[in-house]
Amino acid sequence: MKKTLFDKIWDAHVVESIPAGPDILYIDKHLIHEVTSPQAFNELKERGISILRPKQIVATADHNTPTENQHLPIKDLLSRNQLKQLTKNCEDNNITLYGLGHPYNGIVHVMAPELGITQPGMTLVCGDSHTSTHGAFGTIAFGIGTSQVAQVFASQCLLVDKPKKLRVNVNGELRYGVLPKDVILYIISQLGTNSGTGYFCEYAGNVFEDMSMEGRMTVCNMSIEMGARGGLIAPDETTFDYLEGKEFAPKGEDFDMMKVYWKTLKTEEGAEFDKEYSFDASDIEPMITYGTNPGMGIKLSDSIPKNSGKSDEKALEYMGFKEGESLIDKPINYIFIGSCTNSRIEDFRTAASYIKGKQKAVNVNALIVPGSRQVAEQIKAEGLQLIFEEAGFSLRQPGCSACLAMNDDKIPAGEYCVSTSNRNFEGRQGQGSRTLLASPLTAAATAIAGKITNFTQNLN
Amino acid sequence: MEKFISLTDTAVPLEIENIDTDQIIPARFLKATDKEGFGENLFQDWRFDKAGNPNSEFNLNNKKYKGSILVAGNNFGCGSSREHAAWALKAYGFKVIISSYFADIFKGNSLNNGLLPLQVSPGFLKEIFTAINIDPSEKLHVDLENQLIKITSTGASEKFEIDPYKKNCMINGYDDIDFLVSRKEAIQKFEEKTFQF
C-alpha cells in the first residue's frame, strides 16, 4: 500500500502494536513548560520511577510569565511558585531548561523550531495543544495531557491509537494581503471546529509549498482548532534552508546525510486519505472571527451569517453582534500581536511594514509580544522596535501573554480585541473579554484605524 | 486509578455545543502544582457572576439537577490540552460525561483519570435531553462491561464504542504508566535498532 507522509513517520516509531488496542509510539522529543508538567513530575516521584531519557526533554517557561520586568522577581505568588517548581524539577532530573531571562527562552512552539530542536521525521510531543505547530517541518507533533507527560517521562513512549488521515489541498494564487493566518482561518471556517477530530491533517498544494517556515507554522499551529490532533507539511528546500545552521540542527556531513532521508518524507502518489478537501486560493480573503470558536470566521468583506441554533445565538450575544451585520467600522480598543500562532519575526516585519510612518488611533491599546528572546533581539536589530514605538505600540518581553491571559496581560470585560492568537473562546483573553481572531496585518490595520477596516485598499 | 464498572444516576444537562476546556477551567486557575482543588473552579465563569454570586440560570446551580453524570452538547472538551479540565470535572463529582462528540485530547485525559467520556449518537443525545427536561429526576444507567447506556424510564438504550484496551483499564483501574514501564525492554531494543535524533 502506498504510504502518506504521516504513515512513514508514524510506522517508523511504533515499538509495538497491541492487538485490538493502541500502538506504543516512540517519542523523539518532549517539550515541557511550567503549567502542565508539575503534576507529572509529582506522579513519577510518588511511584518512585525515574525519568527514562532526560536528554530528550527540553523545558521553557512561557505560559505564566510576565512580559514586563522579567529581571525582577515575579509578583504573583502562585506564578512564581510554579516557575520555581519547574526550575527545581529540571535541576533534579537533569533536564535542560531555558528559563526566564535565558537567551533561548520563549514560547515553546517558537523557541524549539528556531533552535533547530524540531526536525523533519521526528515524533514530538508537549503538554500543549498547539504542539501541532511543529508539523510545519514534516514532524508528527501533537499536544498531550499531563498523564501522558508522565508516561513519556517514564517510558519515552505513548499509548496511542493511530489517527485517521485527512488532506487539505490549497492551490492557486493568494490575493494580495492574504496571509497564512487567513488561509487557516478560512479552512477552519469552511470545515468547522470538529471536522478534524480523530485525524492528522496533511496540508498540500502550491500555497503551502510557497509559504515560508513561519507561515507553515502558523497554519499547522491551528490544526487543533478544527479538532485535528496535528497537521503536517512535507519538508522541502525551504525547510532545509531554515534548519541549516540552527543551534541544534545536525551540522556538516550529518546535515547532508539527514537531508537525504528528509527528502524521502513525502506522501507517495496514489496514497489514500480517509478524507480530503480542496480549496482555491483565490477564494481566500483576509479573515476575521465574529463568534466564540475559531470556526466562526468570515471574510472581512462579508457579513455575519444567519445563526443556526442556540449555541450560535449564545456566541453572538456574548460578542454583542447581530446576524447579518458587517464588522467593518466596529470600534476596537485592543489589539494583540503575539502567541505561538503569530509571534515570529516575519509576523512583526509584516505588521511593521504597514505601521511604518503611521500612528495608532488614540483609543487603541496595542500590545506587541515577541515569541522568544531571539525574536525580540531580531526586532531590535532590524529597527522594527523604533517603528512600533514611534507608532505608539507597546513592545513587551516574550511569552504567551494575552493569548490565554494567565499573566497580567488581560483584555478587560466587554472590550473587543483583534488578536493574532488562536482562540476566541469566551473569556480566553480575560474574564468577559471579546476576541476577534485575525492576521498580524489585520491587527495592525485595526490599531491604526481604531476600528475594523477593510485595509486591502490601503496596501501598496 | 479508580475503577469504573457501571453506574445508575441522575444527570445534569448542559445543552451547549463546543464547550471548550477554557470554560471548564479558565486559565487563571492553572497555577497550581498539584491536582487538588480544581472542582471549586469548574465552569467558574458560567457558574458565578463577576461579583462571585452564583448564576441561577446555569444548570450546575439549579437545584433541580444533580448527579454524577454530565450531559453536554456536541464536541465537548475542545481547545486546550489542560488535563485540569478532567481533574475539575472529577473533583466536582462527575464520573461520566455524555456527548455526541468529544475532542481527542480531552477524551484521552478523561480516560486517564477514570472519568468516562461516553459518546452517543446525536439522536440518542436528544432523547436524553428530552427525558431530563420532562423529569429532572430521570436516571441514566451506564454499563461499561456491556457498553450500553439506558434511559431508565423509557427503557431506550444505545450501544457505545470504547477502545477495548481503555475499557479494560477503566474496569480494572489500570493506567498506561504501569503498562509502558512493563514494556521497558522492548522500548530499549527499539532504541538500539532505530535511528536516534
XYZ file of C-alpha atoms in Angstrom:
657
model
C 0.000 0.000 0.000
C 1.226 3.496 -0.847
C 2.210 5.471 2.201
C 1.432 9.009 3.228
C 4.000 11.284 4.865
C 2.177 10.664 8.135
C 2.292 6.849 7.731
C 6.017 6.905 7.034
C 6.873 8.753 10.250
C 4.288 7.004 12.429
C 5.190 3.487 11.282
C 8.890 4.142 11.868
C 8.120 4.969 15.517
C 5.897 2.047 16.504
C 7.642 -0.016 19.170
C 4.756 -2.494 19.379
C 1.126 -2.666 18.368
C -1.220 -4.032 20.995
C -3.738 -6.382 19.353
C -7.113 -4.572 19.140
C -5.527 -1.728 21.065
C -3.283 1.273 20.695
C 0.293 1.470 19.407
C 3.276 2.051 21.647
C 4.686 5.083 19.881
C 8.280 6.147 20.490
C 8.731 9.877 21.147
C 11.929 11.558 19.943
C 11.490 14.953 21.584
C 9.477 16.031 24.584
C 8.992 19.729 25.260
C 7.716 20.834 28.648
C 6.637 24.072 30.325
C 5.610 25.228 33.784
C 1.830 24.739 33.638
C 1.252 21.149 32.532
C 4.376 19.463 33.894
C 4.428 19.793 37.731
C 1.766 17.146 38.368
C 3.580 14.761 36.002
C 6.835 15.159 37.942
C 4.864 14.502 41.149
C 3.302 11.402 39.623
C 6.704 9.862 38.885
C 8.044 10.780 42.281
C 5.057 9.182 44.016
C 5.582 5.985 42.048
C 9.319 6.032 42.551
C 10.012 5.971 38.795
C 12.896 7.956 37.319
C 12.795 9.833 34.038
C 13.944 7.458 31.312
C 15.514 9.874 28.799
C 16.083 13.336 30.305
C 18.308 14.308 27.344
C 15.309 14.112 25.013
C 13.395 16.685 27.055
C 13.697 20.454 26.692
C 11.947 22.880 29.034
C 10.980 26.524 28.771
C 8.889 28.944 30.829
C 6.239 30.727 28.786
C 2.567 30.366 29.784
C 2.649 32.005 33.151
C 5.428 34.572 32.780
C 5.185 38.373 32.907
C 6.011 40.365 29.768
C 7.452 43.296 31.707
C 10.403 43.450 34.116
C 11.347 39.828 33.639
C 14.578 40.509 35.528
C 12.619 41.177 38.740
C 11.016 38.523 40.967
C 7.509 37.664 39.742
C 4.855 39.482 41.779
C 2.152 36.801 41.572
C 2.981 34.260 44.250
C 1.367 31.269 42.523
C 3.084 32.034 39.218
C 6.414 32.484 40.937
C 5.969 29.182 42.727
C 5.072 27.361 39.512
C 8.246 28.626 37.818
C 10.355 27.771 40.851
C 8.898 24.281 40.746
C 9.823 23.921 37.064
C 13.401 25.013 37.781
C 13.700 22.565 40.661
C 12.162 19.697 38.701
C 14.545 20.302 35.801
C 17.578 20.542 38.091
C 16.617 17.393 40.000
C 16.159 15.434 36.779
C 18.972 16.808 34.581
C 16.622 18.427 32.086
C 17.776 21.399 30.007
C 15.695 24.464 30.929
C 15.641 27.724 29.018
C 14.029 29.691 31.806
C 13.020 33.305 32.061
C 15.889 35.564 31.018
C 17.813 32.852 29.151
C 18.718 33.945 25.593
C 16.850 30.878 24.265
C 13.710 31.447 26.353
C 10.416 31.843 24.557
C 7.072 30.307 23.742
C 7.701 26.585 23.435
C 6.418 26.464 19.829
C 8.586 29.401 18.796
C 11.844 28.643 20.584
C 12.142 24.939 19.710
C 11.863 25.417 15.935
C 14.179 28.422 15.890
C 16.834 26.437 17.774
C 16.618 23.545 15.339
C 15.262 21.234 18.068
C 12.304 20.416 15.806
C 13.395 18.349 12.793
C 11.637 16.511 9.957
C 10.743 12.878 10.561
C 10.601 13.186 14.333
C 7.832 12.467 16.759
C 7.487 15.381 19.160
C 5.030 15.987 21.985
C 4.299 18.669 24.550
C 1.608 19.252 27.137
C 0.064 21.925 24.994
C -2.499 21.526 22.241
C -0.656 23.874 19.858
C 2.219 21.416 19.586
C 0.731 20.808 16.139
C 2.842 23.859 15.126
C 5.949 21.706 14.712
C 4.241 19.732 11.945
C 5.408 22.535 9.652
C 8.732 20.677 9.482
C 7.212 17.356 8.437
C 7.182 16.205 12.044
C 4.499 14.208 13.840
C 3.836 16.660 16.636
C 0.834 16.710 18.921
C -0.411 18.012 22.237
C -0.854 15.719 25.221
C -2.367 15.833 28.701
C -0.413 15.731 31.935
C -0.921 11.971 32.465
C 0.717 11.482 29.089
C 3.548 13.844 30.031
C 4.169 11.440 32.915
C 4.008 8.459 30.528
C 6.660 9.970 28.270
C 8.790 10.793 31.316
C 8.562 7.174 32.418
C 8.950 5.381 29.097
C 9.748 7.860 26.284
C 6.624 6.365 24.688
C 2.892 6.911 24.489
C -0.005 4.523 24.059
C -1.959 5.981 21.178
C -4.358 4.851 18.510
C -3.144 5.739 15.048
C -5.311 8.656 13.890
C -7.104 8.689 10.564
C -5.691 10.691 7.685
C -7.004 13.924 6.258
C -5.551 16.065 3.488
C -6.365 19.687 2.783
C -5.186 20.994 -0.584
C -4.987 24.667 -1.411
C -3.824 25.564 -4.891
C -3.735 28.743 -6.922
C -2.575 32.270 -6.235
C -3.277 34.042 -2.964
C -4.627 37.559 -3.204
C -2.543 40.492 -2.117
C -2.772 40.996 1.666
C -3.851 37.399 2.357
C -1.533 35.854 4.949
C -1.058 32.237 6.154
C -3.311 33.094 9.124
C -6.103 33.965 6.704
C -5.582 30.668 4.885
C -6.022 28.585 8.034
C -8.896 30.716 9.382
C -10.587 30.248 6.018
C -10.088 26.464 6.087
C -11.494 26.217 9.631
C -14.453 28.458 8.743
C -15.251 26.129 5.854
C -14.750 22.817 7.670
C -15.832 23.622 11.227
C -14.211 23.126 14.619
C -14.604 19.364 14.851
C -14.055 18.286 11.255
C -10.569 17.112 12.099
C -11.314 15.226 15.321
C -9.689 11.797 15.133
C -7.472 12.867 12.210
C -3.981 14.042 11.449
C -4.039 16.592 8.653
C -1.555 16.975 5.824
C -1.573 20.357 4.070
C -0.657 20.124 0.419
C -0.658 22.288 -2.664
C 1.392 25.140 -4.041
C 0.080 27.626 -1.463
C 1.850 25.750 1.350
C 4.869 24.948 -0.815
C 5.307 28.666 -1.471
C 4.989 29.595 2.212
C 7.913 30.426 4.480
C 8.525 28.218 7.525
C 6.943 30.916 9.699
C 3.804 30.775 7.571
C 3.700 26.983 7.644
C 3.981 27.075 11.432
C 1.008 29.456 11.624
C -1.060 27.046 9.530
C -0.072 23.856 11.379
C -0.487 25.637 14.724
C -4.222 25.998 14.210
C -4.845 22.386 13.074
C -6.137 21.698 16.576
C -8.768 24.433 16.107
C -10.521 22.208 13.592
C -10.139 19.317 16.005
C -7.178 17.622 14.287
C -4.551 16.258 16.632
C -1.877 17.626 14.379
C -1.086 18.980 10.947
C 1.956 18.470 8.793
C 3.614 19.692 5.635
C 6.193 17.725 3.651
C 9.719 19.054 4.205
C 11.426 20.679 1.212
C 14.261 23.083 0.386
C 12.507 25.836 2.384
C 12.611 23.553 5.427
C 16.248 22.553 4.903
C 17.370 26.163 4.346
C 15.602 27.198 7.546
C 17.219 24.411 9.552
C 20.758 24.719 8.266
C 22.993 26.402 10.816
C 20.416 26.346 13.622
C 21.914 25.655 17.052
C 20.729 22.056 17.486
C 20.294 21.047 13.847
C 22.779 18.481 12.519
C 25.950 20.019 11.105
C 28.156 19.409 8.061
C 28.116 15.826 6.780
C 25.453 14.854 9.298
C 23.195 17.517 7.895
C 23.718 16.302 4.328
C 23.021 12.739 5.412
C 19.826 13.737 7.165
C 18.781 15.733 4.130
C 18.871 12.585 2.036
C 16.457 10.957 4.495
C 14.299 14.052 4.911
C 13.780 14.221 1.151
C 12.034 10.842 1.288
C 9.401 12.240 3.650
C 6.612 12.811 1.170
C 3.230 11.287 0.525
C 3.510 8.755 -2.295
C 1.463 9.263 -5.409
C -1.799 7.337 -5.051
C -1.661 7.042 -1.251
C -5.114 7.135 0.264
C -6.586 9.546 2.767
C -9.728 8.952 4.822
C -10.940 12.443 3.962
C -9.749 15.042 1.517
C -10.737 18.658 0.822
C -9.554 21.086 -1.825
C -9.794 24.860 -1.905
C -8.987 27.508 -4.460
C -6.503 30.089 -3.150
C -8.190 32.936 -4.998
C -11.363 32.430 -2.913
C -9.499 33.387 0.256
C -9.607 36.954 1.576
C -8.405 38.496 4.843
C -10.439 36.753 7.556
C -11.831 37.701 10.948
C -13.839 35.757 13.525
C -17.113 37.065 14.950
C -18.040 34.312 17.419
C -16.648 32.243 20.264
C -14.953 29.422 18.395
C -12.327 29.660 15.661
C -14.704 28.179 13.089
C -16.953 31.236 13.338
C -14.954 33.250 10.836
C -15.849 35.401 7.828
C -14.045 37.360 5.151
C -13.539 40.976 6.222
C -15.801 41.943 3.347
C -18.631 39.579 4.412
C -21.461 39.876 6.927
C -22.157 37.645 9.917
C -24.165 34.651 8.691
C -27.607 33.704 9.978
C -27.247 31.826 13.241
C -28.088 28.170 13.247
C -29.288 27.451 16.761
C -28.892 28.020 20.474
C -25.099 27.775 20.591
C -24.631 30.337 17.798
C -27.130 32.620 19.482
C -25.232 32.370 22.756
C -21.984 33.209 20.947
C -23.407 36.272 19.198
C -24.948 37.510 22.413
C -21.598 37.159 24.176
C -19.839 39.049 21.389
C -22.527 41.745 21.173
C -23.003 41.163 17.433
C -26.070 40.520 15.308
C -26.527 38.173 12.403
C -26.398 39.894 9.026
C -24.184 42.758 10.180
C -20.747 43.647 8.821
C -17.803 44.046 11.186
C -16.303 46.890 9.176
C -16.092 50.140 11.179
C -16.669 48.417 14.538
C -14.600 50.398 17.056
C -11.836 48.307 18.662
C -9.839 49.341 21.727
C -7.317 46.496 21.953
C -5.078 44.675 19.527
C -2.632 41.889 20.354
C 0.107 40.704 18.020
C 1.705 37.637 19.568
C 1.096 33.985 20.637
C 2.505 30.728 19.259
C 0.412 31.354 16.136
C 1.848 34.715 15.080
C 4.859 35.928 17.061
C 7.713 35.096 14.721
C 9.929 37.649 13.014
C 8.000 37.527 9.756
C 4.776 38.450 11.588
C 6.391 41.551 13.071
C 8.014 42.520 9.790
C 4.604 42.393 8.110
C 2.944 44.410 10.871
C 5.789 46.957 10.896
C 5.672 47.430 7.138
C 2.028 48.536 7.456
C 2.547 50.597 10.603
C 5.684 52.445 9.455
C 5.123 56.193 9.435
C 1.604 55.886 10.867
C 0.210 56.395 14.367
C -2.064 54.082 16.272
C -5.525 55.511 16.938
C -5.820 57.169 20.368
C -8.483 54.757 21.598
C -6.348 51.677 20.958
C -4.084 49.772 23.338
C -1.712 47.946 21.028
C 0.296 45.095 22.501
C 3.227 43.516 20.663
C 4.656 40.395 22.286
C 7.534 38.548 20.560
C 7.514 34.763 20.710
C 11.043 34.441 22.027
C 14.117 36.314 23.201
C 15.688 35.639 19.817
C 12.718 37.202 18.021
C 12.844 40.162 20.438
C 16.531 40.680 19.613
C 15.807 40.487 15.913
C 13.028 43.091 16.256
C 15.616 45.435 17.734
C 18.325 44.581 15.218
C 16.055 45.163 12.232
C 14.845 48.521 13.530
C 11.250 47.342 13.958
C 11.248 48.355 17.606
C 11.556 52.006 16.605
C 8.662 51.687 14.160
C 6.418 50.165 16.817
C 7.400 52.663 19.474
C 7.005 55.676 17.222
C 3.550 54.456 16.244
C 2.569 54.161 19.920
C 2.581 50.351 20.209
C 3.713 48.715 23.430
C 6.534 46.235 22.774
C 6.844 43.667 25.558
C 9.122 40.794 26.567
C 8.371 37.301 25.201
C 5.738 34.863 26.452
C 2.242 33.519 25.813
C 0.810 36.703 27.281
C -2.705 37.817 26.309
C -3.378 34.677 24.264
C -4.564 32.927 27.404
C -4.270 35.708 29.973
C -2.597 33.679 32.706
C -0.378 36.658 33.482
C -1.337 40.340 33.828
C -1.874 40.852 30.086
C -5.665 40.674 30.111
C -8.338 42.298 27.982
C -10.999 43.926 30.212
C -14.564 42.572 30.314
C -16.759 43.662 27.437
C -13.838 45.026 25.391
C -13.055 43.826 21.883
C -9.566 42.696 20.940
C -8.399 41.974 17.417
C -5.878 39.284 18.192
C -3.394 37.233 16.186
C -3.746 34.360 18.665
C -5.607 31.107 18.064
C -8.695 31.009 20.293
C -11.680 33.299 20.622
C -13.373 31.289 23.376
C -15.428 33.155 25.981
C -13.093 34.831 28.436
C -9.965 33.412 26.808
C -8.133 36.762 26.950
C -9.549 37.698 30.360
C -12.961 37.347 32.022
C -15.633 38.787 29.757
C -13.157 39.721 27.005
C -14.287 39.501 23.377
C -11.724 38.208 20.900
C -11.700 38.590 17.121
C -9.019 36.407 15.542
C -7.155 37.786 12.558
C -3.774 38.083 10.860
C -0.967 40.418 12.003
C -1.787 42.704 9.070
C -5.468 42.972 10.035
C -4.478 43.592 13.664
C -2.001 46.302 12.650
C -4.541 47.991 10.366
C -7.160 47.882 13.140
C -4.742 49.563 15.554
C -4.078 52.394 13.120
C -7.743 52.927 12.213
C -9.102 52.382 15.743
C -11.771 50.236 14.164
C -12.046 47.223 11.897
C -11.190 48.306 8.406
C -11.004 46.690 5.026
C -7.355 47.614 4.766
C -6.632 45.897 1.468
C -7.420 49.140 -0.377
C -4.625 50.878 1.603
C -1.947 48.379 0.621
C 0.663 49.459 -1.840
C -6.803 4.879 39.104
C -10.351 4.395 40.409
C -12.255 1.525 38.784
C -15.411 2.135 36.785
C -17.823 -0.694 36.001
C -21.388 0.618 35.939
C -23.452 3.468 37.290
C -27.107 4.457 37.630
C -27.663 8.105 38.480
C -29.424 11.359 37.637
C -27.702 13.779 35.275
C -27.021 17.475 34.822
C -27.853 18.680 31.296
C -25.719 21.335 29.569
C -27.254 21.740 26.155
C -24.409 23.814 24.724
C -22.192 22.794 21.809
C -18.401 23.139 21.595
C -17.833 23.527 25.334
C -14.102 24.198 25.438
C -11.650 23.464 28.222
C -11.235 27.215 28.867
C -14.865 27.214 30.047
C -14.448 24.003 32.035
C -11.476 25.500 33.873
C -10.295 29.019 32.981
C -6.531 29.515 32.527
C -6.178 31.744 35.570
C -6.770 28.671 37.745
C -3.927 26.677 36.218
C -1.216 27.986 38.501
C -1.331 25.078 40.931
C 1.424 22.472 41.052
C -0.793 19.663 42.355
C -4.141 18.177 41.320
C -6.188 19.409 44.266
C -8.981 21.940 44.416
C -9.924 22.268 40.747
C -13.544 21.234 41.414
C -14.283 24.548 43.113
C -13.434 26.402 39.943
C -15.224 24.132 37.481
C -17.133 26.276 34.937
C -16.226 29.239 37.146
C -17.260 31.971 34.703
C -20.581 30.312 33.891
C -21.374 29.337 37.470
C -20.658 32.723 39.031
C -21.058 36.348 38.027
C -18.219 38.837 38.369
C -19.156 39.594 41.980
C -18.850 35.878 42.770
C -22.610 35.281 43.138
C -23.993 32.035 41.701
C -25.666 32.441 38.327
C -29.083 30.875 38.911
C -29.650 30.255 35.209
C -26.687 27.903 34.925
C -27.737 24.294 35.355
C -24.993 23.356 37.810
C -26.592 25.882 40.183
C -30.119 24.698 39.512
C -31.282 22.544 42.436
C -33.499 20.598 40.023
C -30.419 18.963 38.573
C -27.927 16.793 40.366
C -25.976 13.601 39.882
C -22.617 12.294 38.756
C -23.402 12.334 35.033
C -22.949 15.425 32.871
C -24.797 15.500 29.544
C -23.368 18.071 27.130
C -23.796 19.271 23.550
C -21.690 18.194 20.585
C -17.853 18.475 20.577
C -17.280 18.617 24.315
C -13.785 19.422 25.600
C -12.349 21.146 22.546
C -9.437 23.543 22.806
C -6.569 23.445 25.250
C -4.921 20.163 26.291
C -5.147 21.057 30.001
C -5.851 17.885 31.964
C -7.010 20.257 34.711
C -10.389 20.122 32.905
C -10.733 16.396 33.614
C -9.455 16.872 37.178
C -12.015 19.649 37.760
C -14.945 17.567 36.479
C -13.835 14.577 38.534
C -13.259 16.621 41.691
C -16.679 18.237 41.335
C -18.175 14.752 41.428
C -18.782 13.777 37.826
C -17.979 10.208 36.812
C -19.434 10.127 33.304
C -19.683 12.791 30.597
C -22.132 12.104 27.783
C -21.934 13.933 24.460
C -22.347 13.189 20.773
C -18.662 14.045 20.178
C -15.529 14.564 22.239
C -12.343 16.382 21.345
C -9.412 13.927 21.155
C -7.123 15.234 23.874
C -9.948 15.720 26.373
C -11.159 12.188 25.713
C -7.710 10.755 26.423
C -7.278 12.885 29.535
C -10.648 11.731 30.906
C -9.872 8.074 30.340
C -6.524 8.537 32.078
C -8.396 9.784 35.150
C -11.177 7.232 35.368
C -13.737 9.704 34.036
C -15.790 8.024 31.306
C -16.347 10.056 28.105
C -19.394 8.335 26.669
C -20.174 9.099 23.056
C -23.763 8.597 21.883
C -25.455 9.334 18.558
C -26.886 12.865 18.073
C -30.377 11.319 18.101
C -29.860 9.495 21.400
C -28.323 12.627 22.928
C -31.526 14.458 22.057
C -33.582 11.685 23.674
C -31.554 12.035 26.875
C -32.005 15.824 26.948
C -35.738 15.399 26.365
C -36.075 12.807 29.135
C -34.250 15.055 31.641
C -36.331 18.034 30.512
C -39.517 16.136 31.231
C -38.268 14.800 34.538
C -35.025 16.076 36.114
C -35.008 13.025 38.395
C -34.665 10.754 35.345
C -31.969 8.180 35.930
C -29.469 7.031 33.330
C -27.871 3.602 33.525
C -24.314 3.248 32.237
C -22.962 -0.276 31.824
C -19.330 -0.214 30.726
C -18.939 -4.007 30.660
C -21.688 -4.316 28.021
C -21.044 -0.853 26.533
C -24.674 0.118 26.987
C -26.403 3.327 28.039
C -30.075 3.291 29.027
C -32.707 5.902 29.854
C -34.395 4.076 32.746
C -37.948 5.499 32.432
C -38.360 4.776 28.740
C -36.022 1.817 28.553
C -34.472 3.333 25.421
C -30.869 2.252 25.111
C -27.847 2.549 22.847
C -24.562 0.675 22.497
C -21.458 2.855 22.774
C -17.928 2.389 21.491
C -14.777 2.345 23.587
C -11.266 1.224 22.781
C -11.013 -2.339 24.238
C -7.666 -1.575 25.849
C -9.050 1.540 27.517
C -12.177 -0.299 28.609
C -10.049 -2.886 30.338
C -8.056 -0.129 32.064
C -11.244 1.579 33.303
C -12.809 -1.614 34.596
C -9.654 -2.734 36.387
C -8.323 0.659 37.396
C -5.081 0.159 35.438
C -3.246 3.047 33.907
C -0.872 3.494 30.997
C 2.256 4.212 33.021
C 2.275 0.763 34.613
C 1.832 -0.833 31.231
C 4.509 1.243 29.499
C 7.041 0.699 32.264
C 6.435 -3.040 31.931
C 7.469 -2.784 28.251
C 10.795 -1.128 29.030
C 12.845 -3.902 27.494
C 11.031 -3.666 24.175
C 11.455 0.111 24.237
C 15.198 -0.182 24.817
C 15.518 -2.697 21.999
C 13.659 -0.312 19.725
C 16.092 2.459 20.658
C 19.061 0.244 19.836
C 17.863 -0.717 16.390
C 16.475 2.628 15.204
C 17.975 5.999 14.445
C 18.117 8.370 17.385
C 17.657 12.075 16.687
